[in-house]
C-alpha positions as semicolon CSV with decimal commas, in nm:
position;residue;x (nm);y (nm);z (nm)
1;M;14,474;12,364;11,661
2;R;14,342;12,440;11,982
3;I;14,629;12,630;12,104
4;K;14,659;12,837;11,815
5;R;14,264;12,886;11,858
6;T;14,343;12,956;12,240
7;A;14,610;13,227;12,121
8;W;14,391;13,382;11,837
9;L;14,104;13,439;12,111
10;T;14,345;13,614;12,357
11;A;14,463;13,837;12,071
12;C;14,098;13,925;11,982
13;S;14,018;14,014;12,343
14;M;14,303;14,199;12,376
15;A;14,231;14,430;12,096
16;A;13,880;14,446;12,180
17;L;13,992;14,613;12,507
18;G;14,234;14,853;12,309
19;F;14,540;14,723;12,314
20;S;14,818;14,766;12,070
21;A;15,099;14,494;12,003
22;S;15,335;14,752;11,847
23;L;15,679;14,621;11,969
24;A;15,787;15,019;11,914
25;S;15,629;15,154;12,178
26;A;15,683;14,881;12,435
27;E;15,791;14,981;12,776
28;D;15,904;14,794;13,118
29;I;15,661;14,854;13,430
30;T;15,693;14,784;13,780
31;I;15,405;14,650;13,963
32;A;15,403;14,634;14,358
33;T;15,112;14,414;14,500
34;V;15,057;14,193;14,816
35;N;15,108;13,762;14,824
36;N;14,760;13,718;14,861
37;A;14,648;13,425;14,606
38;D;14,448;13,636;14,351
39;M;14,730;13,860;14,295
40;I;14,952;13,567;14,244
41;V;14,703;13,476;13,980
42;M;14,749;13,789;13,816
43;Q;15,114;13,744;13,830
44;K;15,082;13,415;13,638
45;L;14,824;13,534;13,364
46;S;15,035;13,822;13,305
47;P;15,238;13,740;13,014
48;E;14,914;13,699;12,812
49;W;14,912;14,122;12,849
50;E;15,284;14,137;12,786
51;K;15,243;13,928;12,482
52;A;14,973;14,138;12,327
53;T;15,139;14,445;12,412
54;G;15,501;14,388;12,360
55;N;15,539;14,565;12,709
56;K;15,704;14,385;13,046
57;I;15,650;14,342;13,382
58;N;15,870;14,381;13,694
59;W;15,672;14,242;13,963
60;V;15,728;14,322;14,310
61;V;15,521;14,067;14,577
62;L;15,547;14,200;14,914
63;E;15,420;14,065;15,221
64;E;15,122;14,296;15,354
65;N;15,259;14,512;15,619
66;V;15,565;14,525;15,394
67;L;15,385;14,624;15,054
68;R;15,201;14,903;15,264
69;Q;15,515;15,056;15,405
70;R;15,684;15,085;15,072
71;V;15,385;15,173;14,889
72;T;15,316;15,458;15,121
73;T;15,656;15,575;15,122
74;D;15,670;15,615;14,701
75;I;15,375;15,793;14,696
76;A;15,453;16,039;14,998
77;T;15,779;16,122;14,832
78;G;15,672;16,100;14,489
79;S;15,990;15,902;14,407
80;G;15,791;15,711;14,114
81;Q;15,971;15,358;14,205
82;F;15,607;15,159;14,098
83;D;15,420;15,214;13,792
84;I;15,097;15,035;13,915
85;M;15,049;14,976;14,331
86;T;14,802;14,747;14,459
87;I;14,618;14,957;14,755
88;G;14,313;14,924;14,989
89;G;13,987;15,066;15,031
90;Y;14,146;15,286;15,290
91;E;14,433;15,459;15,100
92;T;14,260;15,523;14,743
93;P;14,001;15,849;14,859
94;I;14,329;15,971;15,082
95;W;14,580;15,948;14,794
96;G;14,314;16,050;14,583
97;K;14,202;16,367;14,725
98;A;14,605;16,444;14,803
99;G;14,660;16,425;14,423
100;W;14,882;16,160;14,412
101;L;14,707;15,900;14,211
102;T;14,595;15,927;13,866
103;A;14,241;15,970;13,800
104;L;14,099;15,605;13,589
105;D;13,773;15,715;13,398
106;D;13,902;15,696;13,094
107;L;13,961;15,331;13,059
108;G;13,707;15,331;12,724
109;S;13,338;15,223;12,689
110;D;13,381;14,897;12,671
111;Y;13,537;14,889;13,002
112;D;13,176;14,856;13,132
113;Y;13,193;15,105;13,466
114;A;12,837;15,001;13,508
115;D;12,894;14,654;13,590
116;L;13,137;14,742;13,882
117;I;12,977;14,665;14,229
118;A;12,853;14,991;14,315
119;P;12,951;15,019;14,683
120;V;13,320;14,904;14,552
121;K;13,318;15,155;14,343
122;A;13,220;15,417;14,527
123;G;13,436;15,378;14,830
124;L;13,742;15,429;14,526
125;T;13,599;15,748;14,427
126;V;13,630;16,085;14,553
127;D;13,425;16,428;14,398
128;G;13,319;16,181;14,069
129;K;13,660;16,070;14,007
130;L;13,748;15,722;14,030
131;F;14,122;15,711;14,183
132;A;14,161;15,271;14,173
133;V;13,981;15,017;14,009
134;P;13,887;14,740;14,221
135;F;14,077;14,380;14,186
136;Y;13,888;14,163;14,455
137;A;13,700;14,280;14,746
138;E;13,551;14,132;15,036
139;S;13,331;14,160;15,332
140;S;13,377;13,918;15,628
141;F;13,213;13,564;15,787
142;T;13,275;13,256;15,984
143;M;13,409;12,957;15,770
144;Y;13,369;12,634;15,965
145;R;13,388;12,241;15,934
146;K;13,071;12,110;15,874
147;D;13,208;11,747;15,925
148;I;13,372;11,836;16,280
149;F;13,041;11,985;16,391
150;E;12,854;11,713;16,288
151;A;13,056;11,482;16,458
152;A;13,012;11,701;16,803
153;G;12,645;11,756;16,746
154;I;12,654;12,136;16,668
155;K;12,441;12,304;16,445
156;M;12,601;12,618;16,369
157;P;12,340;12,908;16,347
158;E;12,252;13,168;16,057
159;A;12,371;13,426;16,288
160;P;12,581;13,302;16,572
161;T;12,687;13,518;16,877
162;Y;12,987;13,517;16,977
163;D;12,944;13,367;17,308
164;Q;12,873;13,054;17,060
165;I;13,170;13,056;16,899
166;A;13,330;13,029;17,199
167;E;13,111;12,753;17,350
168;Y;13,161;12,564;16,991
169;A;13,536;12,619;16,984
170;A;13,601;12,429;17,322
171;K;13,379;12,133;17,226
172;V;13,574;12,106;16,888
173;T;13,935;12,191;17,013
174;D;14,149;11,894;16,970
175;K;14,479;11,956;17,044
176;S;14,648;11,642;17,033
177;K;14,531;11,598;16,707
178;G;14,648;11,925;16,570
179;V;14,286;12,096;16,547
180;Y;14,196;12,407;16,696
181;G;13,877;12,525;16,736
182;L;13,917;12,932;16,652
183;C;14,170;13,058;16,431
184;L;14,223;13,452;16,446
185;R;14,460;13,662;16,324
186;G;14,735;13,768;16,547
187;K;14,996;13,927;16,335
188;P;15,052;14,283;16,435
189;G;14,937;14,587;16,201
190;W;14,614;14,780;16,116
191;G;14,550;14,551;15,815
192;E;14,641;14,264;16,013
193;N;14,540;14,165;16,308
194;M;14,352;14,515;16,372
195;A;14,117;14,431;16,038
196;Y;13,977;14,160;16,238
197;L;13,965;14,310;16,553
198;G;13,811;14,671;16,474
199;T;13,502;14,436;16,360
200;L;13,540;14,255;16,712
201;V;13,528;14,596;16,869
202;N;13,238;14,733;16,674
203;T;12,993;14,457;16,763
204;Y;13,098;14,468;17,118
205;G;12,951;14,812;17,121
206;G;13,343;14,991;17,113
207;E;13,459;15,279;16,889
208;W;13,842;15,423;16,794
209;F;13,703;15,766;16,899
210;N;13,392;15,938;17,026
211;M;13,237;16,264;16,874
212;E;13,479;16,482;16,992
213;W;13,766;16,274;16,847
214;K;13,915;16,122;17,187
215;P;14,066;15,785;17,168
216;Q;13,840;15,514;17,330
217;I;14,064;15,235;17,348
218;S;14,074;15,195;17,687
219;S;13,681;15,176;17,709
220;Q;13,498;14,888;17,882
221;P;13,362;14,742;17,521
222;W;13,743;14,788;17,403
223;K;13,871;14,569;17,703
224;D;13,553;14,326;17,676
225;A;13,591;14,247;17,320
226;I;13,985;14,171;17,324
227;G;13,944;13,995;17,693
228;W;13,739;13,758;17,488
229;Y;14,004;13,726;17,191
230;V;14,319;13,647;17,428
231;K;14,116;13,407;17,650
232;A;13,978;13,230;17,286
233;M;14,328;13,191;17,135
234;A;14,490;13,093;17,451
235;D;14,227;12,825;17,502
236;Y;14,091;12,749;17,141
237;G;14,364;12,854;16,894
238;P;14,670;12,714;16,724
239;P;15,031;12,806;16,817
240;G;15,248;13,122;16,677
241;I;14,922;13,323;16,713
242;T;15,128;13,662;16,658
243;S;15,285;13,523;16,347
244;N;14,927;13,420;16,180
245;G;14,801;13,668;15,968
246;F;14,520;13,608;15,645
247;N;14,783;13,383;15,452
248;E;14,872;13,159;15,780
249;N;14,578;13,127;15,886
250;Q;14,420;13,012;15,518
251;A;14,688;12,765;15,507
252;L;14,599;12,656;15,864
253;F;14,249;12,578;15,781
254;A;14,306;12,457;15,434
255;T;14,516;12,164;15,573
256;G;14,291;12,048;15,820
257;H;14,375;12,255;16,142
258;C;14,099;12,508;16,190
259;A;13,729;12,439;16,286
260;M;13,630;12,781;16,258
261;W;13,766;13,086;16,077
262;I;13,640;13,403;16,103
263;D;13,787;13,602;15,850
264;A;13,769;13,768;15,455
265;T;13,494;13,616;15,211
266;S;13,756;13,662;14,949
267;A;13,950;13,292;15,083
268;A;13,612;13,100;15,018
269;G;13,741;13,050;14,658
270;R;14,050;12,908;14,760
271;L;13,918;12,676;15,060
272;Y;13,635;12,553;14,776
273;D;13,904;12,476;14,573
274;P;14,010;12,109;14,562
275;K;14,360;12,163;14,415
276;Q;14,417;12,448;14,714
277;S;14,253;12,295;14,986
278;Q;14,231;11,953;15,185
279;V;13,873;12,008;15,329
280;A;13,714;12,176;15,000
281;D;13,412;11,919;15,072
282;K;13,381;11,960;15,426
283;I;13,352;12,298;15,472
284;A;13,047;12,550;15,504
285;F;13,024;12,902;15,616
286;T;12,755;13,189;15,778
287;K;12,780;13,510;15,896
288;A;13,033;13,668;16,118
289;P;12,913;13,648;16,459
290;V;12,779;13,933;16,704
291;K;12,741;14,062;17,042
292;V;12,608;14,382;17,122
293;T;12,518;14,520;16,768
294;P;12,486;14,342;16,421
295;N;12,681;14,719;16,303
296;G;13,033;14,667;16,170
297;S;13,055;14,281;16,277
298;S;13,156;14,241;15,930
299;W;13,417;14,470;15,724
300;A;13,431;14,611;15,386
301;W;13,710;14,622;15,213
302;S;13,869;14,599;14,845
303;W;14,202;14,544;14,685
304;N;14,277;14,784;14,395
305;L;14,519;14,828;14,115
306;A;14,600;15,230;14,116
307;V;14,833;15,449;13,886
308;P;15,056;15,710;14,076
309;K;15,060;16,063;13,967
310;S;15,435;15,980;13,981
311;T;15,475;15,733;13,713
312;K;15,597;15,836;13,353
313;K;15,431;15,535;13,203
314;A;15,030;15,621;13,257
315;D;14,923;15,505;12,966
316;T;15,056;15,195;12,980
317;A;15,003;15,157;13,316
318;K;14,646;15,215;13,253
319;S;14,649;14,939;12,974
320;F;14,739;14,708;13,248
321;V;14,511;14,812;13,494
322;K;14,208;14,811;13,247
323;W;14,355;14,443;13,154
324;A;14,334;14,310;13,485
325;T;14,014;14,423;13,609
326;S;13,803;14,354;13,292
327;K;13,518;14,114;13,255
328;D;13,765;13,958;13,013
329;Y;14,021;13,879;13,229
330;I;13,734;13,702;13,517
331;K;13,663;13,519;13,229
332;L;14,038;13,421;13,173
333;V;14,088;13,328;13,549
334;G;13,793;13,070;13,496
335;E;13,938;12,948;13,202
336;K;14,276;12,852;13,338
337;E;14,245;12,808;13,703
338;G;13,857;12,692;13,746
339;W;13,555;12,917;13,782
340;V;13,588;12,904;14,206
341;A;13,898;13,062;14,151
342;L;13,748;13,396;14,006
343;P;13,863;13,722;14,186
344;P;13,525;13,809;14,379
345;G;13,323;14,098;14,483
346;T;13,424;14,341;14,203
347;R;13,127;14,320;13,884
348;Q;12,797;14,209;13,906
349;S;12,863;14,024;13,574
350;T;13,061;13,729;13,800
351;Y;12,747;13,712;14,008
352;D;12,538;13,683;13,710
353;N;12,779;13,373;13,548
354;P;12,623;13,062;13,580
355;N;12,972;12,870;13,590
356;Y;13,033;13,087;13,870
357;Q;12,713;13,024;14,075
358;K;12,731;12,651;14,015
359;A;13,134;12,676;14,145
360;A;13,114;12,898;14,466
361;P;12,787;12,799;14,659
362;F;12,883;13,077;14,879
363;A;12,883;13,340;14,599
364;A;12,517;13,477;14,708
365;T;12,625;13,499;15,045
366;V;12,948;13,705;14,959
367;I;12,790;13,944;14,734
368;K;12,459;14,033;15,000
369;A;12,774;14,083;15,271
370;I;12,960;14,315;15,076
371;E;12,635;14,520;14,953
372;S;12,536;14,540;15,330
373;A;12,861;14,624;15,504
374;D;12,804;15,028;15,589
375;P;13,091;15,212;15,661
376;T;12,910;15,518;15,795
377;K;12,756;15,309;16,102
378;P;13,025;15,089;16,172
379;T;12,914;15,046;16,549
380;L;12,657;15,106;16,841
381;N;12,689;15,491;16,857
382;P;12,705;15,762;16,635
383;V;13,106;15,824;16,530
384;P;13,248;16,128;16,367
385;Y;13,436;15,876;16,090
386;T;13,379;15,614;15,832
387;G;13,524;15,289;15,810
388;I;13,441;14,970;15,940
389;Q;13,763;14,782;16,058
390;F;13,964;15,111;15,971
391;V;13,914;15,495;16,029
392;A;13,925;15,703;15,703
393;I;14,178;15,945;15,867
394;P;14,582;15,972;15,735
395;E;14,679;15,921;16,095
396;F;14,517;15,562;16,083
397;Q;14,789;15,387;15,960
398;A;15,026;15,436;16,263
399;I;14,735;15,447;16,510
400;G;14,619;15,107;16,400
401;T;14,972;14,941;16,396
402;L;15,071;15,064;16,714
403;V;14,712;14,939;16,855
404;G;14,771;14,636;16,726
405;Q;15,093;14,574;16,861
406;A;14,977;14,639;17,202
407;V;14,704;14,372;17,162
408;S;14,985;14,126;17,038
409;S;15,160;14,174;17,347
410;A;14,871;14,115;17,532
411;V;14,798;13,760;17,340
412;A;15,208;13,662;17,391
413;G;15,140;13,732;17,761
414;Q;15,411;14,014;17,781
415;Q;15,105;14,254;17,981
416;S;14,747;14,195;18,057
417;V;14,488;14,310;17,839
418;D;14,397;14,610;18,046
419;A;14,774;14,731;18,069
420;A;14,822;14,679;17,688
421;L;14,480;14,894;17,600
422;D;14,553;15,144;17,898
423;G;14,900;15,222;17,727
424;A;14,768;15,223;17,387
425;Q;14,512;15,502;17,470
426;G;14,779;15,741;17,621
427;Q;14,991;15,685;17,323
428;V;14,674;15,733;17,057
429;E;14,576;16,084;17,272
430;A;14,902;16,218;17,221
431;M;14,917;16,095;16,841
432;M;14,583;16,294;16,793
433;E;14,693;16,591;16,990
434;Q;15,004;16,651;16,775
435;A;14,786;16,587;16,462
436;G;14,558;16,872;16,560
437;Y;14,228;16,695;16,622
438;P;13,962;16,776;16,696
439;K;13,972;16,963;16,384
C-alpha cells in the first residue's frame, strides 16, 4: 500500500508541476553534468521524472575539467550534442549575453521564482532574463576535526587567520597515522586549484588585474599567497597534491585523513551524513581564513542547469530543469536520501524547512556566507572586474587554467614559486594584449 501511495503522490507532484505523462510526445534528451555527489543524486532520482513524463535521459557524467571542455566546445560550435548542460555562475552570464542559452523565465508561476536565493538568481540573470536555474550554490569555509583539535588543546576561532591555520596544521599533522593537518585543492584548472587559490590571493590583498587590466600575477601579494600555499602543502598536506580536486579532498576528509579542509560549503551535507562520512560526528566548521582583508576570502559559486539554444528539444529540456530545481525535487531528496543531503544554497524554503534545520547544523552559516559574498568587491583594491574566484571575462577560462598549471608545477617542485608566477605573468600579458585589453 505504501509503495502505491508513494507512486501516486509522486505522480501528483509531477502533475502539479505541469508535466504530461503522454508517451505520444516522449523524447530522449542528453544531459551533461559534473560527477559531484549532488548530481549523482539527481541522476539516481531522475527515473521519477522519466516515469511521469515518458521521456528518457542519456546521461554524460564527467569530471569537472572535462565537463567544462566538452560543454564549452559544444556551446561555442552550436553542435547541439547536449539538451541540458550543467554550467557555473561564470559561464551563465557570458553565454546568456552571447545568445547561446535559452531564457528560463517561463517555467510557470508554480515554479516560485521568488523563493530562489536573491544573489544566486541575480548572478544568472542578464538584462532581466534568467539564463540558467540553480541546482546548488555554495560559498567556502573551513571544516575541521573537533576531536583532533580538542586532543591537541586547540580552540578554533570564529574567524581564523592564515597564520593560525598554519600553526594549527603543524600541531595536528601526524603523517605516521595518515592524518594530514591541511587538505587543499591542487589539481590544476581555473575551477579546481584556482577556485581556492583565487580566494587565498584575494585575502592576501592580490588581484588578477589592476584598473588598467594589467596582469598582477607576479606581484608580491601573489608570491606571498602562493608561497604560503606551497609550503603548507609540503609540510602538512597529503601526498599527490596535484591530483587532488574537490572530490578527492572530500574523500580524504570523509575517511579521516584531514584535520582541516578549506573548500566549498556544499561539502558539509556529505561530511555530516553518516552514510557517506566516517567522521560525521567529529567535524565542525568556521569561516574561511583571512590574511590582509576579508574581501574575497570566501567564494560565491553556483552549479546550474541550462538549456542551450542549439537543442531541438527545448520544451522537454525545460520540463526536466524545472523538476530538478523545484521545491518538490528538494523534498524528494530529503525523503529518499535524508534531509542533510538537500542541494544547498538555491531556495529560501530549504532553509525554512525544520527537517533541514535539524539535520544540517551548518545551514545558517552556509546561507549567511552565500549571501555575504560580494563579487563586486573581491579584494583589497578596486578592480575592473567582478567575480571572487574567477574573473567574469571570456578569456578567464584559458588564463585561470594556465596559472593553475604554473602553480601546480611549483607545488610539484618542478620550479620555484617566483619562477612559476613570473612565467605566468608574461604569458597572461600576451593573452590579454592579443584579446585587445584594455577595451
